[in-house]
Short mmCIF file of C-alpha atoms in Angstrom, two decimals:
data_model
loop_
_atom_site.label_atom_id
_atom_site.label_comp_id
_atom_site.label_asym_id
_atom_site.label_seq_id
_atom_site.Cartn_x
_atom_site.Cartn_y
_atom_site.Cartn_z
CA ALA A 684 -145.33 22.89 93.40
CA GLN A 685 -148.93 23.85 93.04
CA SER A 686 -151.82 21.41 93.16
CA VAL A 687 -155.19 22.04 91.56
CA THR A 688 -158.29 20.21 92.74
CA GLN A 689 -161.46 19.77 90.77
CA LEU A 690 -163.65 17.76 93.12
CA ASP A 691 -166.36 16.92 90.61
CA SER A 692 -165.24 14.57 87.85
CA GLN A 693 -168.67 14.67 86.20
CA VAL A 694 -171.54 17.14 86.41
CA PRO A 695 -174.85 16.25 84.74
CA VAL A 696 -177.26 19.14 84.29
CA PHE A 697 -180.39 19.88 82.29
CA GLU A 698 -180.39 22.47 79.55
CA GLU A 699 -181.11 26.04 80.74
CA ALA A 700 -180.22 25.14 84.34
CA PRO A 701 -177.39 26.92 86.19
CA VAL A 702 -174.09 25.16 86.80
CA GLU A 703 -171.01 25.62 88.97
CA LEU A 704 -167.74 23.78 88.41
CA ARG A 705 -165.47 23.95 91.41
CA CYS A 706 -161.73 24.57 91.46
CA ASN A 707 -159.38 24.97 94.40
CA TYR A 708 -155.62 25.40 94.33
CA SER A 709 -152.94 25.06 96.93
CA SER A 710 -151.33 28.49 97.17
CA SER A 711 -152.46 32.01 96.48
CA VAL A 712 -149.04 33.59 96.19
CA SER A 713 -149.20 35.66 93.00
CA VAL A 714 -150.68 33.03 90.71
CA TYR A 715 -152.52 33.31 87.44
CA LEU A 716 -155.74 31.31 87.07
CA PHE A 717 -157.38 29.81 84.01
CA TRP A 718 -160.30 27.75 82.81
CA TYR A 719 -159.90 25.74 79.63
CA VAL A 720 -162.51 23.75 77.69
CA GLN A 721 -161.84 20.60 75.70
CA TYR A 722 -164.25 19.17 73.17
CA PRO A 723 -163.90 15.49 72.17
CA ASN A 724 -160.72 14.67 70.26
CA GLN A 725 -159.54 18.28 70.30
CA GLY A 726 -156.93 20.32 72.09
CA LEU A 727 -157.75 22.70 74.91
CA GLN A 728 -159.14 26.17 74.32
CA LEU A 729 -158.89 29.04 76.76
CA LEU A 730 -162.28 29.95 78.25
CA LEU A 731 -161.26 32.71 80.63
CA LYS A 732 -158.38 33.84 82.82
CA TYR A 733 -157.60 35.88 85.89
CA LEU A 734 -154.29 37.75 85.90
CA SER A 735 -155.02 40.79 88.06
CA GLY A 736 -157.64 43.43 88.75
CA SER A 737 -161.32 42.57 89.07
CA THR A 738 -161.79 39.21 90.75
CA LEU A 739 -164.78 38.41 88.52
CA VAL A 740 -163.86 37.46 84.97
CA LYS A 741 -166.20 36.58 82.14
CA SER A 742 -166.06 34.73 78.84
CA ILE A 743 -167.83 35.68 75.64
CA ASN A 744 -170.21 32.70 75.85
CA GLY A 745 -171.71 33.43 79.25
CA PHE A 746 -169.33 31.69 81.65
CA GLU A 747 -167.82 33.56 84.57
CA ALA A 748 -165.38 32.76 87.34
CA GLU A 749 -164.48 34.52 90.54
CA PHE A 750 -161.04 34.57 92.12
CA ASN A 751 -161.32 34.12 95.87
CA LYS A 752 -157.91 34.54 97.45
CA SER A 753 -158.92 33.67 101.01
CA GLN A 754 -160.52 30.39 99.91
CA THR A 755 -157.94 29.75 97.15
CA SER A 756 -160.79 29.04 94.76
CA PHE A 757 -161.67 29.91 91.18
CA HIS A 758 -165.10 28.38 90.57
CA LEU A 759 -166.67 28.51 87.11
CA ARG A 760 -170.36 29.36 86.74
CA LYS A 761 -172.96 29.76 84.07
CA PRO A 762 -176.55 30.83 84.83
CA SER A 763 -178.11 28.88 81.94
CA VAL A 764 -176.30 26.12 80.07
CA HIS A 765 -176.80 24.94 76.50
CA ILE A 766 -176.37 21.53 74.92
CA SER A 767 -173.31 22.93 73.15
CA ASP A 768 -171.59 23.48 76.53
CA THR A 769 -171.14 19.72 76.86
CA ALA A 770 -167.37 19.28 77.14
CA GLU A 771 -164.61 18.72 79.66
CA TYR A 772 -163.45 21.74 81.64
CA PHE A 773 -160.02 22.14 83.17
CA CYS A 774 -158.90 24.58 85.81
CA ALA A 775 -155.24 25.62 85.68
CA VAL A 776 -152.80 27.65 87.73
CA LYS A 777 -149.61 29.27 86.51
CA ASP A 778 -146.87 29.57 89.09
CA PHE A 779 -143.75 31.26 87.69
CA ASN A 780 -143.32 29.63 84.26
CA LYS A 781 -145.11 26.37 85.00
CA PHE A 782 -148.75 25.48 84.49
CA TYR A 783 -150.60 23.05 86.76
CA PHE A 784 -153.90 21.56 85.66
CA GLY A 785 -156.73 19.98 87.56
CA SER A 786 -158.02 16.54 86.62
CA GLY A 787 -160.99 17.97 84.74
CA THR A 788 -164.78 18.07 85.09
CA LYS A 789 -167.00 16.60 82.41
CA LEU A 790 -170.09 18.72 81.95
CA ASN A 791 -172.95 16.77 80.42
CA VAL A 792 -175.89 18.95 79.43
CA LYS A 793 -179.09 17.00 78.90
CA PRO A 794 -182.13 18.18 76.93
CA ASN B 1110 -152.23 31.10 60.33
CA ALA B 1111 -152.20 27.37 60.96
CA GLY B 1112 -151.62 27.98 64.69
CA VAL B 1113 -150.00 25.05 66.48
CA THR B 1114 -149.52 21.91 64.43
CA GLN B 1115 -148.44 18.50 65.71
CA THR B 1116 -147.30 15.39 63.89
CA PRO B 1117 -148.00 12.52 63.88
CA LYS B 1118 -151.62 12.31 65.00
CA PHE B 1119 -151.28 8.73 66.15
CA ARG B 1120 -148.38 6.34 66.62
CA ILE B 1121 -147.81 2.87 67.99
CA LEU B 1122 -144.35 2.16 69.39
CA LYS B 1123 -142.75 -0.98 70.70
CA ILE B 1124 -141.03 -0.90 74.08
CA GLY B 1125 -137.51 0.46 73.71
CA GLN B 1126 -138.11 2.25 70.42
CA SER B 1127 -137.51 5.96 70.07
CA MET B 1128 -139.41 8.69 68.29
CA THR B 1129 -139.78 12.42 67.98
CA LEU B 1130 -143.07 14.24 68.31
CA GLN B 1131 -143.06 17.34 66.18
CA CYS B 1132 -144.59 20.68 67.16
CA THR B 1133 -144.58 23.85 65.07
CA GLN B 1134 -146.25 27.21 65.60
CA ASP B 1135 -146.50 30.05 63.11
CA MET B 1136 -147.54 32.80 65.52
CA ASN B 1137 -144.00 33.88 66.47
CA HIS B 1138 -144.64 32.91 70.09
CA ASN B 1139 -141.73 32.86 72.50
CA TYR B 1140 -143.23 30.38 74.96
CA MET B 1141 -143.83 26.75 74.08
CA TYR B 1142 -144.93 23.80 76.20
CA TRP B 1143 -145.29 20.04 76.07
CA TYR B 1144 -147.96 18.28 78.11
CA ARG B 1145 -149.19 14.75 78.46
CA GLN B 1146 -152.81 13.95 79.20
CA ASP B 1147 -153.71 10.69 80.88
CA PRO B 1148 -157.34 9.68 81.49
CA GLY B 1149 -158.75 11.30 84.62
CA MET B 1150 -155.45 13.01 85.37
CA GLY B 1151 -155.62 16.34 83.59
CA LEU B 1152 -152.52 17.68 81.87
CA LYS B 1153 -149.01 17.37 83.21
CA LEU B 1154 -146.24 19.68 82.03
CA ILE B 1155 -143.27 17.78 80.60
CA TYR B 1156 -140.98 20.54 79.36
CA TYR B 1157 -141.29 24.17 78.43
CA SER B 1158 -139.27 26.81 76.61
CA VAL B 1159 -139.25 30.59 77.03
CA GLY B 1160 -137.41 31.20 73.78
CA ALA B 1161 -135.07 29.69 71.20
CA GLY B 1162 -132.17 27.95 72.91
CA ILE B 1163 -133.82 27.92 76.35
CA THR B 1164 -135.66 24.92 77.79
CA ASP B 1165 -136.57 23.78 81.27
CA LYS B 1166 -138.18 20.82 83.00
CA GLY B 1167 -141.79 20.66 84.01
CA GLU B 1168 -143.49 18.27 86.43
CA VAL B 1169 -142.84 14.99 84.58
CA PRO B 1170 -139.66 15.28 82.45
CA ASN B 1171 -138.21 11.79 83.00
CA GLY B 1172 -137.93 9.78 79.80
CA TYR B 1173 -138.18 12.80 77.53
CA ASN B 1174 -135.91 15.36 75.94
CA VAL B 1175 -136.54 18.59 74.06
CA SER B 1176 -134.68 21.14 72.01
CA ARG B 1177 -135.58 24.62 70.76
CA SER B 1178 -133.29 25.65 67.94
CA THR B 1179 -135.85 27.97 66.32
CA THR B 1180 -138.78 30.04 67.54
CA GLU B 1181 -141.20 27.94 65.49
CA ASP B 1182 -140.24 24.37 66.42
CA PHE B 1183 -140.24 22.52 69.72
CA PRO B 1184 -139.78 18.75 69.18
CA LEU B 1185 -140.20 16.23 71.99
CA ARG B 1186 -137.97 13.18 71.96
CA LEU B 1187 -138.71 9.80 73.55
CA GLU B 1188 -135.49 7.79 73.65
CA LEU B 1189 -136.57 4.43 75.11
CA ALA B 1190 -140.33 4.11 74.95
CA ALA B 1191 -142.05 2.51 77.92
CA PRO B 1192 -145.71 1.52 78.42
CA SER B 1193 -146.00 4.29 81.03
CA GLN B 1194 -145.53 6.79 78.20
CA THR B 1195 -148.78 5.75 76.56
CA SER B 1196 -150.71 9.00 76.58
CA VAL B 1197 -151.99 11.90 74.52
CA TYR B 1198 -149.38 14.58 74.04
CA PHE B 1199 -150.25 18.22 73.54
CA CYS B 1200 -148.01 21.04 72.46
CA ALA B 1201 -148.95 24.64 73.25
CA SER B 1202 -147.56 28.10 72.70
CA SER B 1203 -148.14 31.58 74.05
CA ALA B 1204 -146.91 35.01 73.08
CA THR B 1205 -145.89 36.65 76.29
CA SER B 1206 -145.92 36.37 80.02
CA GLY B 1207 -147.29 38.89 82.48
CA ARG B 1208 -150.44 40.61 83.67
CA ALA B 1209 -151.15 42.81 80.67
CA GLU B 1210 -154.18 42.31 78.47
CA GLY B 1211 -153.57 39.69 75.80
CA THR B 1212 -150.89 37.82 77.68
CA GLU B 1213 -150.88 34.33 79.09
CA THR B 1214 -153.15 32.76 76.48
CA GLN B 1215 -151.94 29.31 75.48
CA TYR B 1216 -152.85 27.95 72.07
CA PHE B 1217 -152.95 24.16 71.91
CA GLY B 1218 -152.25 21.81 69.06
CA PRO B 1219 -154.63 18.94 68.23
CA GLY B 1220 -152.53 16.35 70.07
CA THR B 1221 -150.58 13.19 69.32
CA ARG B 1222 -151.96 9.90 70.59
CA LEU B 1223 -149.13 7.52 71.48
CA LEU B 1224 -149.49 3.86 72.33
CA VAL B 1225 -146.48 1.92 73.60
CA LEU B 1226 -146.80 -1.85 73.50
#
């Protein structure tokens, strides 16, 4: 079974500052990688995904993540965060038909 | 489209009671999933289904059962509720599997908050 590690449970950051949320997983054998965002009292929403091809994937709201096979990482970055980015972010790996999620990182953007 | 709907939104159960969490999707998705979310633990996959009549266990299936008689519905059954099953339960669905554009996007329901006392 896969394991997904998000080392930072909480990340405080000021508005317009850059941010990186870290994600590492246990095996790089043909996996699919995802970042989901969860706003309070809501379900998860897909932010971006890596299935194949370019190792750098981007979302429509300015987030990007890079698949690094040698380091088994899929870190999420944004060059300038907004107050509205305050949420919990989950990294996930799909291995065959099963999804494995990290424990989540709460991003708190301060004015 | 309503997307993925879940009922009830909140339920309190006594130890030993049983209940069914309902999940319905109107997107004609083949793949459906049940997760539980515990504080600080992320989501754990309970059961999943790749199509009507086909189900399989996830990471934490003990104490739960599922069925998939139609494409739209994927109910989760708790037979003998235990305090350890206090959690938030999410249902999700996706259209297809694979590396092509548009695949592997899960759509989540709003969740069911369950408290077992």
